Coordinates of C-alpha atoms in Angstrom, one line a residue:
X24 CA 55.7 170.8 204.8
X25 CA 53.2 172.4 207.7
X26 CA 52.5 175.4 206.5
X27 CA 51.6 174.1 203.2
X28 CA 49.0 171.9 204.6
X29 CA 47.7 175.3 206.6
X30 CA 47.7 176.8 202.7
X31 CA 45.9 173.3 201.4
X32 CA 43.2 174.1 204.2
X33 CA 42.4 177.7 204.5
X34 CA 41.9 177.1 200.4
X35 CA 39.4 174.5 201.6
X36 CA 37.7 176.1 204.3
X37 CA 36.8 179.1 201.5
X38 CA 36.2 176.6 198.7
X39 CA 33.0 175.0 200.6
X40 CA 32.0 178.6 201.9
X41 CA 30.9 179.0 198.2
X42 CA 30.0 175.5 197.6
X43 CA 26.0 175.6 198.3
X44 CA 25.8 178.5 195.9
X45 CA 27.6 176.2 192.6
X46 CA 24.0 174.9 191.4
X47 CA 23.5 171.0 190.3
X48 CA 23.8 171.5 186.8
X49 CA 27.8 172.9 187.3
X50 CA 28.8 170.7 189.7
X51 CA 27.4 167.9 186.6
X52 CA 30.1 170.1 184.8
X53 CA 33.0 169.5 187.1
X54 CA 32.6 165.8 187.3
X55 CA 31.9 165.0 183.7
X56 CA 35.7 167.1 182.7
X57 CA 36.6 165.6 186.0
X58 CA 35.3 161.9 183.3
X59 CA 37.5 163.1 180.8
X60 CA 40.8 163.9 182.2
X61 CA 40.6 160.7 183.6
X62 CA 40.8 159.5 179.7
X63 CA 42.8 161.6 178.3
X64 CA 45.7 161.5 181.5
X65 CA 45.1 157.8 181.1
X66 CA 48.7 157.3 179.1
X67 CA 51.0 159.1 181.8
X68 CA 48.6 157.8 185.1
X69 CA 49.2 154.1 183.9
X70 CA 52.5 154.8 183.1
X71 CA 53.4 156.3 186.8
X72 CA 51.2 153.2 188.3
X73 CA 53.7 151.0 186.3
X74 CA 56.8 153.3 187.8
X75 CA 54.7 153.1 191.7
X76 CA 55.0 149.0 191.2
X77 CA 57.7 148.5 189.2
X78 CA 56.4 147.7 186.2
X79 CA 57.3 146.5 182.7
X80 CA 55.5 148.6 181.0
X81 CA 55.9 145.7 178.1
X82 CA 54.1 143.0 180.6
X83 CA 50.1 141.5 179.8
X84 CA 50.1 143.1 183.5
X85 CA 50.4 146.7 182.8
X86 CA 46.4 145.8 181.3
X87 CA 45.3 145.6 185.2
X88 CA 46.4 149.5 185.3
X89 CA 44.4 150.6 182.9
X90 CA 41.3 148.6 184.0
X91 CA 41.9 149.2 187.7
X92 CA 42.9 152.8 188.2
X93 CA 41.5 155.6 184.8
X94 CA 38.0 153.3 184.6
X95 CA 37.0 153.4 187.1
X96 CA 37.3 156.9 187.7
X97 CA 36.2 158.0 184.0
X98 CA 33.3 155.0 184.5
X99 CA 32.3 156.7 187.8
X100 CA 32.2 160.6 187.3
X101 CA 30.4 160.0 184.1
X102 CA 27.2 157.9 186.4
X103 CA 27.8 161.6 189.0
X104 CA 27.3 163.6 187.0
X105 CA 24.6 162.0 184.9
X106 CA 22.7 161.4 188.5
X107 CA 23.1 165.3 189.4
X108 CA 22.0 166.3 185.9
X109 CA 19.0 164.1 186.7
X110 CA 18.6 165.8 189.9
X111 CA 19.0 168.9 189.1
X112 CA 16.2 168.3 186.6
X113 CA 14.0 167.1 189.4
X114 CA 14.0 163.4 188.9
X115 CA 15.0 160.5 190.3
X116 CA 18.6 158.8 189.3
X117 CA 16.9 156.2 188.6
X118 CA 13.8 154.7 187.8
X119 CA 10.1 152.6 189.4
X120 CA 11.2 150.2 186.5
X121 CA 15.0 149.6 188.3
X122 CA 13.5 148.9 191.4
X123 CA 12.4 145.4 192.3
X124 CA 11.7 142.3 194.5
X125 CA 14.6 140.6 196.0
X126 CA 14.9 138.1 199.1
X127 CA 13.6 138.6 201.6
X128 CA 11.5 140.9 201.3
X129 CA 14.0 143.9 200.7
X130 CA 13.7 145.5 197.5
X131 CA 16.7 145.5 195.3
X132 CA 17.7 148.7 192.5
X133 CA 19.0 146.7 189.0
X134 CA 21.9 149.3 188.3
X135 CA 23.6 147.0 185.6
X136 CA 23.6 146.8 182.3
X137 CA 23.0 150.3 182.3
X138 CA 23.4 151.4 178.3
X139 CA 23.9 149.5 175.2
X140 CA 27.5 150.0 175.1
X141 CA 27.9 147.8 178.9
X142 CA 25.7 145.0 177.6
X143 CA 28.4 144.4 174.5
X144 CA 31.4 144.9 176.1
X145 CA 30.5 143.3 179.8
X146 CA 28.1 141.0 178.1
X147 CA 26.3 138.4 180.5
X148 CA 27.3 140.8 183.5
X149 CA 24.4 141.8 185.5
X150 CA 24.2 143.5 189.1
X151 CA 21.9 144.4 191.9
X152 CA 21.4 146.3 195.0
X153 CA 19.6 145.2 197.6
X154 CA 19.0 147.7 199.8
X155 CA 18.2 146.8 203.1
X156 CA 15.4 145.5 204.8
X157 CA 12.8 147.2 205.4
X158 CA 12.8 149.9 202.4
X159 CA 10.5 150.3 200.1
X160 CA 10.4 151.4 196.6
X161 CA 9.4 155.2 197.6
X162 CA 12.0 155.6 200.1
X163 CA 14.0 155.0 197.2
X164 CA 13.2 156.8 195.3
X165 CA 12.7 159.5 197.6
X166 CA 15.6 159.5 199.1
X167 CA 18.5 159.1 196.3
X168 CA 21.0 161.5 195.8
X169 CA 22.1 162.0 199.8
X170 CA 23.8 165.5 199.9
X171 CA 22.5 166.4 196.7
X172 CA 19.2 166.3 197.8
X173 CA 20.2 169.7 200.2
X174 CA 22.8 171.2 198.1
X175 CA 23.3 174.2 199.9
X176 CA 24.4 172.5 203.5
X177 CA 28.1 171.9 204.0
X178 CA 29.0 168.9 205.4
X179 CA 32.8 170.1 206.3
X180 CA 36.9 169.6 205.1
X181 CA 36.9 165.8 204.7
X182 CA 41.2 164.1 205.1
X183 CA 40.8 161.4 202.9
X184 CA 43.9 159.1 203.4
X185 CA 44.5 157.5 200.2
X186 CA 45.5 153.4 200.1
X187 CA 48.8 152.6 198.3
X188 CA 47.7 149.4 196.1
X189 CA 45.0 150.3 193.3
X190 CA 45.5 153.6 191.8
X191 CA 42.2 154.6 191.8
X192 CA 41.0 154.0 195.1
X193 CA 42.2 157.6 196.2
X194 CA 40.5 159.8 193.4
X195 CA 36.9 157.8 193.9
X196 CA 37.0 158.2 197.6
X197 CA 38.0 161.7 197.5
X198 CA 34.5 162.3 194.4
X199 CA 32.7 160.6 197.0
X200 CA 33.0 163.1 199.9
X201 CA 32.8 166.1 198.0
X202 CA 29.4 164.8 196.2
X203 CA 28.2 162.3 198.2
X204 CA 28.4 164.2 201.4
X205 CA 29.1 167.7 200.3
X206 CA 32.9 167.9 202.1
X207 CA 35.9 169.4 200.6
X208 CA 38.8 167.1 200.7
X209 CA 42.3 167.6 201.1
X210 CA 43.8 163.7 199.3
X211 CA 47.2 162.5 201.0
X212 CA 48.6 160.0 199.2
X213 CA 50.1 156.5 200.4
X214 CA 53.8 157.2 200.2
X215 CA 54.1 153.8 198.2
X216 CA 51.7 155.9 195.2
X217 CA 53.9 159.2 195.4
X218 CA 54.4 158.6 191.8
X219 CA 50.3 159.3 191.4
X220 CA 50.4 162.5 192.1
X221 CA 50.6 164.9 189.0
X222 CA 47.7 162.1 187.2
X223 CA 45.5 162.9 190.4
X224 CA 46.0 166.8 190.5
X225 CA 45.2 166.5 186.6
X226 CA 42.1 164.7 187.3
X227 CA 40.6 166.1 190.1
X228 CA 41.3 170.1 188.2
X229 CA 37.9 170.2 188.1
X230 CA 37.3 169.9 191.6
X231 CA 40.4 171.6 193.0
X232 CA 40.4 174.8 190.5
X233 CA 36.5 175.2 192.2
X234 CA 38.2 175.3 195.2
X235 CA 36.9 171.7 197.3
X236 CA 39.7 169.7 196.5
X237 CA 43.8 170.0 197.2
X238 CA 46.2 167.1 197.0
X239 CA 49.1 166.6 199.3
X240 CA 52.0 163.2 199.7
X241 CA 53.9 162.5 203.5
X242 CA 53.6 160.2 205.8
X243 CA 51.8 159.0 209.1
X244 CA 52.9 163.0 210.2
X245 CA 50.9 164.4 207.6
X246 CA 48.5 161.6 208.2
X247 CA 48.3 162.9 211.5
X248 CA 48.8 166.7 211.3
X249 CA 46.1 166.4 209.1
X250 CA 43.6 164.1 211.4
X251 CA 44.1 166.5 214.4
X252 CA 43.6 169.6 212.2
X253 CA 41.1 171.7 214.1
X254 CA 39.7 172.8 211.0
X255 CA 38.8 169.2 209.3
X256 CA 35.6 167.4 210.9
X257 CA 35.3 164.1 208.8
X258 CA 38.2 161.2 208.2
X259 CA 38.0 158.7 205.4
X260 CA 40.6 155.4 205.5
X261 CA 41.1 152.7 203.1
X262 CA 42.8 150.5 204.6
X263 CA 43.5 147.5 207.3
X264 CA 40.8 147.4 210.7
X265 CA 44.7 148.3 212.6
X266 CA 45.1 151.3 210.7
X267 CA 41.9 152.5 212.0
X268 CA 41.7 151.5 214.8
X269 CA 45.0 153.4 216.0
X270 CA 43.4 156.4 213.9
X271 CA 40.3 156.0 216.7
X272 CA 41.4 154.8 219.4
X273 CA 45.4 155.3 219.7
X274 CA 48.4 152.3 218.9
X275 CA 49.4 150.6 221.9
X276 CA 48.2 149.8 225.3
X277 CA 46.4 153.2 225.6
X278 CA 45.2 152.4 222.3
X279 CA 43.9 149.0 223.2
X280 CA 42.2 150.0 226.8
X281 CA 40.3 153.3 224.7
X282 CA 39.0 150.2 222.8
X283 CA 38.0 147.7 225.0
X284 CA 35.7 150.8 226.9
X285 CA 34.4 152.1 223.5
X286 CA 36.2 155.2 224.6
X287 CA 37.9 156.2 220.8
X288 CA 40.2 159.3 220.6
X289 CA 39.4 160.4 217.3
X290 CA 36.2 163.4 218.2
X291 CA 35.3 163.1 214.5
X292 CA 33.3 161.3 212.7
X293 CA 34.5 158.9 210.0
X294 CA 33.7 156.2 207.6
X295 CA 36.0 153.7 206.5
X296 CA 36.5 150.5 203.1
X297 CA 39.1 148.1 204.9
X298 CA 39.9 144.3 203.8
X299 CA 39.2 141.4 205.2
X300 CA 39.6 138.1 204.5
X301 CA 37.6 137.3 201.6
X302 CA 36.7 133.5 200.6
X303 CA 35.7 131.9 197.0
X304 CA 32.6 129.1 197.3
X305 CA 32.9 126.9 195.1
X306 CA 28.9 124.9 194.9
X307 CA 29.8 121.4 193.5
X308 CA 28.8 120.3 190.2
X309 CA 30.0 118.4 187.0
X310 CA 31.9 120.4 184.7
X311 CA 34.6 119.9 182.3
X312 CA 38.2 119.3 181.5
X313 CA 37.6 123.5 180.2
X314 CA 35.8 124.2 182.9
X315 CA 37.8 122.9 186.0
X316 CA 40.7 125.2 183.6
X317 CA 38.3 128.0 183.7
X318 CA 37.3 128.4 186.8
X319 CA 41.4 127.9 188.5
X320 CA 41.9 130.6 186.3
X321 CA 39.4 132.2 187.6
X322 CA 39.8 131.5 191.5
X323 CA 44.0 132.3 190.5
X324 CA 43.0 135.6 189.8
X325 CA 41.0 136.4 192.4
X326 CA 44.2 136.1 194.6
X327 CA 46.6 137.5 192.6
X328 CA 45.5 140.2 190.4
X329 CA 47.9 143.4 191.6
X330 CA 50.2 140.5 193.3
X331 CA 48.0 139.5 195.7
X332 CA 48.0 143.4 197.0
X333 CA 44.2 143.8 196.8
X334 CA 41.4 144.5 199.9
X335 CA 39.0 142.7 197.6
X336 CA 41.9 139.6 196.6
X337 CA 40.4 136.1 197.9
X338 CA 42.5 134.1 200.2
X339 CA 40.2 131.5 201.4
X340 CA 39.1 129.0 198.4
X341 CA 36.2 126.4 200.2
X342 CA 35.4 123.9 197.9
X343 CA 33.5 120.8 199.3
X344 CA 35.3 117.7 201.0
X345 CA 33.4 115.0 198.7
X346 CA 33.4 116.5 195.7
X347 CA 34.7 114.3 193.3
X348 CA 36.0 116.5 190.7
X349 CA 38.2 118.4 193.9
X350 CA 41.8 116.5 193.7
X351 CA 41.3 117.6 190.2
X352 CA 40.3 121.3 190.1
X353 CA 43.0 121.5 192.5
X354 CA 45.8 120.3 190.7
X355 CA 44.6 122.6 187.5
X356 CA 44.4 125.3 190.6
X357 CA 48.5 125.0 191.2
X358 CA 49.1 124.9 187.6
X359 CA 47.9 128.4 187.3
X360 CA 49.4 130.0 190.4
X361 CA 52.1 128.5 188.8
X362 CA 51.8 130.3 185.5
X363 CA 50.8 133.6 186.3
X364 CA 53.2 136.3 185.4
X365 CA 56.2 137.1 187.6
X366 CA 56.2 140.5 189.5
X367 CA 57.9 143.0 191.6
X368 CA 56.7 142.2 195.7
X369 CA 56.5 145.9 195.7
X370 CA 53.7 146.7 198.3
X371 CA 56.1 146.8 201.7
X372 CA 56.5 144.0 204.3
X373 CA 55.0 141.9 201.6
X374 CA 57.7 138.9 202.9
X375 CA 57.3 139.7 206.0
X376 CA 53.8 138.5 205.7
X377 CA 54.6 135.5 203.3
X378 CA 56.9 134.6 205.5
X379 CA 55.2 135.2 208.3
X380 CA 51.4 132.8 206.4
X381 CA 53.8 130.5 205.8
X382 CA 55.7 129.2 209.8
X383 CA 51.9 129.4 210.9
X384 CA 50.5 126.8 208.6
X385 CA 51.9 123.2 208.5
X386 CA 50.2 122.4 204.9
X387 CA 52.1 125.3 203.3
X388 CA 53.3 124.6 199.6
X389 CA 56.0 127.1 198.0
X390 CA 55.0 127.5 194.4
X391 CA 56.8 129.8 191.3
X392 CA 57.6 132.9 191.7
X393 CA 56.7 133.0 195.2
X394 CA 53.5 132.6 196.2
X395 CA 52.3 129.8 198.9
X396 CA 49.4 127.8 198.8
X397 CA 48.0 126.7 201.7
X398 CA 45.7 123.4 201.1
X399 CA 44.1 120.7 203.4
X400 CA 42.5 123.1 206.0
X401 CA 39.2 122.4 207.5
X402 CA 36.9 124.6 208.9
X403 CA 36.7 124.7 212.9
X404 CA 40.5 124.5 213.0
X405 CA 41.6 128.1 213.7
X406 CA 44.4 128.2 211.4
X407 CA 45.7 131.6 211.2
X408 CA 45.1 132.5 207.5
X409 CA 41.4 133.1 209.0
X410 CA 41.7 135.9 210.7
X411 CA 44.7 137.2 209.1
X412 CA 44.9 139.5 206.2
X413 CA 47.9 139.0 204.4
X414 CA 48.3 141.3 202.1
X415 CA 50.5 139.4 199.9
X416 CA 50.0 136.2 197.0
X417 CA 48.4 133.3 199.7
X418 CA 45.9 131.1 199.1
X419 CA 44.0 128.6 201.5
X420 CA 41.6 125.5 200.5
X421 CA 39.6 124.9 203.4
X422 CA 37.5 121.8 202.7
X423 CA 33.9 121.7 203.8
X424 CA 32.3 118.3 204.0
X425 CA 28.7 118.0 203.6
X426 CA 26.1 118.6 199.8
X427 CA 23.5 119.7 198.6
X428 CA 22.1 122.5 201.2
X429 CA 23.8 120.9 203.8
X430 CA 27.3 122.3 201.7
X431 CA 25.9 125.9 201.3
X432 CA 25.0 126.3 204.5
X433 CA 28.2 124.5 206.0
X434 CA 30.0 126.9 203.7
X435 CA 28.3 130.2 204.4
X436 CA 28.5 129.5 207.8
X437 CA 32.0 129.1 208.5
X438 CA 32.2 132.7 205.8
X439 CA 30.3 134.5 208.0
X440 CA 31.4 133.4 211.7
X441 CA 35.5 132.1 210.4
X442 CA 37.0 135.1 208.6
X443 CA 37.1 137.9 209.5
X444 CA 35.5 141.2 208.2
X445 CA 32.7 141.4 205.4
X446 CA 34.2 143.4 202.0
X447 CA 33.4 140.4 199.4
X448 CA 32.5 137.0 198.7
X449 CA 32.6 134.9 195.3
X450 CA 31.1 132.4 194.5
X451 CA 31.4 129.8 191.4
X452 CA 28.5 127.4 190.3
X453 CA 27.6 125.7 187.0
X454 CA 24.2 127.4 186.0
X455 CA 22.4 123.9 185.9
X456 CA 23.4 123.3 189.6
X457 CA 21.9 126.6 190.4
X458 CA 18.9 126.4 189.0
X459 CA 18.8 122.2 190.7
X460 CA 18.9 124.5 193.9
X461 CA 16.3 126.9 193.0
X462 CA 15.4 129.0 196.2
X463 CA 18.2 127.3 198.6
X464 CA 20.2 129.1 196.5
X465 CA 18.6 132.3 196.4
X466 CA 18.3 131.2 200.4
X467 CA 22.4 130.3 200.3
X468 CA 23.0 134.0 199.1
X469 CA 20.9 136.0 201.1
X470 CA 22.4 133.7 204.6
X471 CA 26.8 135.8 203.7
X472 CA 26.7 138.9 205.2
X473 CA 29.4 140.4 202.7
X474 CA 29.2 143.7 200.9
X475 CA 29.9 142.9 197.6
X476 CA 29.2 139.2 196.5
X477 CA 29.8 137.8 193.3
X478 CA 28.5 134.5 191.8
X479 CA 30.7 133.7 188.9
X480 CA 32.4 137.1 188.7
X481 CA 35.4 137.6 191.3
X482 CA 33.3 140.9 193.5
X483 CA 36.6 143.6 192.0
X484 CA 33.4 143.5 189.0
X485 CA 31.6 145.5 191.7
X486 CA 34.1 147.8 192.6
X487 CA 34.7 148.7 188.4
X488 CA 30.6 149.4 188.7
X489 CA 30.5 153.0 188.5
X490 CA 27.0 152.9 190.6
X491 CA 27.6 150.2 192.4
X492 CA 28.2 150.9 196.7
X493 CA 31.5 149.3 197.9
X494 CA 32.2 148.6 201.7
X495 CA 30.9 146.6 203.9
X496 CA 28.7 144.8 204.9
X497 CA 26.4 147.0 207.3
X498 CA 26.8 146.6 210.6
X499 CA 30.1 147.8 211.6
X500 CA 31.2 149.5 214.8
X501 CA 33.9 152.2 216.0
X502 CA 35.5 148.9 218.2
X503 CA 34.6 145.7 215.8
X504 CA 34.5 147.9 212.2
X505 CA 34.9 144.7 210.2
X506 CA 35.1 145.8 207.0
X507 CA 34.3 149.1 207.1
X508 CA 32.0 151.6 207.8
X509 CA 30.4 153.2 205.3
X510 CA 30.2 152.5 201.5
X511 CA 31.8 153.8 198.6
X512 CA 31.1 155.0 195.0
X513 CA 28.0 155.1 194.5
X514 CA 27.6 157.0 191.7
X515 CA 23.7 156.7 192.2
X516 CA 23.7 157.9 195.2
X517 CA 21.4 155.3 196.7
X518 CA 20.8 155.7 200.1
X519 CA 20.3 152.3 203.0
X520 CA 22.2 150.2 201.0
X521 CA 22.7 146.8 202.3
X522 CA 25.0 144.4 199.5
X523 CA 25.4 144.3 196.1
X524 CA 25.2 141.3 194.0
X525 CA 27.3 140.6 190.8
X526 CA 26.4 137.6 189.1
X527 CA 28.9 136.4 185.9
X528 CA 28.9 134.2 183.1
X529 CA 29.7 130.5 184.0
X530 CA 32.6 130.1 180.3
X531 CA 33.4 132.5 178.0
X532 CA 32.7 133.3 174.8
X533 CA 31.8 130.5 173.1
X534 CA 31.6 127.8 175.5
X535 CA 28.5 129.7 177.5
X536 CA 26.1 129.4 174.6
X537 CA 26.1 125.4 175.9
X538 CA 25.6 126.7 179.8
X539 CA 21.8 128.7 178.5
X540 CA 23.8 131.5 178.9
X541 CA 24.6 133.6 175.2
X542 CA 27.1 135.8 176.2
X543 CA 29.9 137.0 173.6
X544 CA 32.8 137.9 176.6
X545 CA 35.8 135.5 175.7
X546 CA 38.1 135.2 178.9
X547 CA 37.7 138.6 181.3
X548 CA 41.0 141.3 181.0
X549 CA 41.3 140.9 184.0
X550 CA 42.5 137.5 184.3
X551 CA 46.6 137.3 185.1
X552 CA 46.9 134.8 182.2
X553 CA 45.1 137.0 179.7
X554 CA 47.8 137.5 176.1
X555 CA 46.5 140.5 175.5
X556 CA 44.7 141.9 179.0
X557 CA 47.3 145.0 178.0
X558 CA 45.8 146.3 174.3
X559 CA 42.5 145.5 175.3
X560 CA 42.3 147.1 178.4
X561 CA 43.6 150.2 176.8
X562 CA 41.1 150.0 173.9
X563 CA 38.2 149.7 176.2
X564 CA 39.6 153.1 178.2
X565 CA 39.2 154.5 175.0
X566 CA 36.4 153.6 174.0
X567 CA 34.4 154.5 177.8
X568 CA 36.0 157.7 176.6
X569 CA 34.4 158.2 173.1
X570 CA 32.1 155.5 172.3
X571 CA 31.1 154.5 169.0
X572 CA 29.8 151.2 166.8
X573 CA 33.6 151.3 165.2
X574 CA 36.2 151.0 167.7
X575 CA 33.9 147.9 168.5
X576 CA 36.0 145.4 166.2
X577 CA 39.5 145.8 167.5
X578 CA 37.9 145.9 170.6
X579 CA 36.4 142.6 170.1
X580 CA 39.2 140.9 168.3
X581 CA 42.2 142.0 171.4
X582 CA 39.7 140.5 173.5
X583 CA 39.0 137.0 171.6
X584 CA 43.0 136.4 171.5
X585 CA 42.9 137.1 175.2

């Protein structure tokens, strides 16, 4: 194996030396080829993902693998290709008309919807990137492009340590290293994802042929050899803060001492996308019974998608202690958790993490199919679930006192100060309630220190949106890494981003028209109890591969039956 790694790194060293001579037009063409490969490889990709996750190929949950695997890779690669084509023509990948003003004088960038197809397929959803304070519209236009603004400058060789949960992560991280930083990449797949090797190689083959990517498998010994190799200049990891610290400072008492003293063992640069404890904050209002059921399914999905093995899974549900519909909502939540399809606990260590959560929380409720609910918690209780990412189907319910803006401030303070990590936060609010709160609601959003915020939309929609930067809130350091350093995805190659804010419809079609949101989106295909999720997601991937009006009726019909 070590001989193979040496050969791969030697090939990448040659590839990265030749990369400056590859024109932007040629790079755009390579990314277009990756997008096409993601679509054509999709059936085999999904089949391999099902084997890795022990998922029955007839389950509706197979839809998760279509949507979280080939779909975001195809969309991201196509958008990167468009970005490089724009830069090659001397234009920025965004236009002045897409820029706006946000809270605190921030510059914002409208990134979704970007086409008529976006408006039809995800009707009612939108996304903005908030730039860091002080970044002007001119700065955004001038800096968009990152390393491709100086394509002859080499970034060296990066090792990407792939994730073991969502199959698109490793490929997306590889694309970003190549395009955003001009780095050649040796991608090591997580052992859990060994089944994905053939698909990853097929999708990345255009960049493999260009000498910029190699894909390997192996355990921690292979990862350690790559991180320590003299040819490697950068490390990117998707995983946990503990894994990050082990790479940067080492393990055991000596590693702890290095971290405490701020003296890293790692001498190379490192970027990271890490997890944390993500909240879903419910803003009180008057909801119908169907609203309660729909939003309960929404909240359950945010925890149970992919079996709970998501860095962006919601682990803490924040509800108003004095909300007169609290009990009805929690009853609906229990019903949705119990009714969600069962699936194998494929991710290593899940059972022990579940047992730990059960033993350390007196209120723990064992629900159907091995899930765990931790109700009745309060801010300031110091519950372990606030500081431990269980990476399994564990959901806590925290009751926060107050009403109106007092509740919003208390909920934001709890999320910011008592929950570990800054990757994402979700907010559920009735549109009429949001309108009544006005500027106070916008101030509430501004106060949340998370890299992606979803309003009536799970933050995973930000993950799926090709142009959205994905990562923790700015400010993390090696010794306090939170949810990671840097961003990925970001297919418009924006510089100095702060967060992405995604908005979605409070109700699905046709009830959405009653809240002044005339969306035609039915129950989203990523909802865990969507009955046609697998077929709808497959049709969606096939659509983005070759969009056309004639494909829409069948796609919409499947979606409506969900």
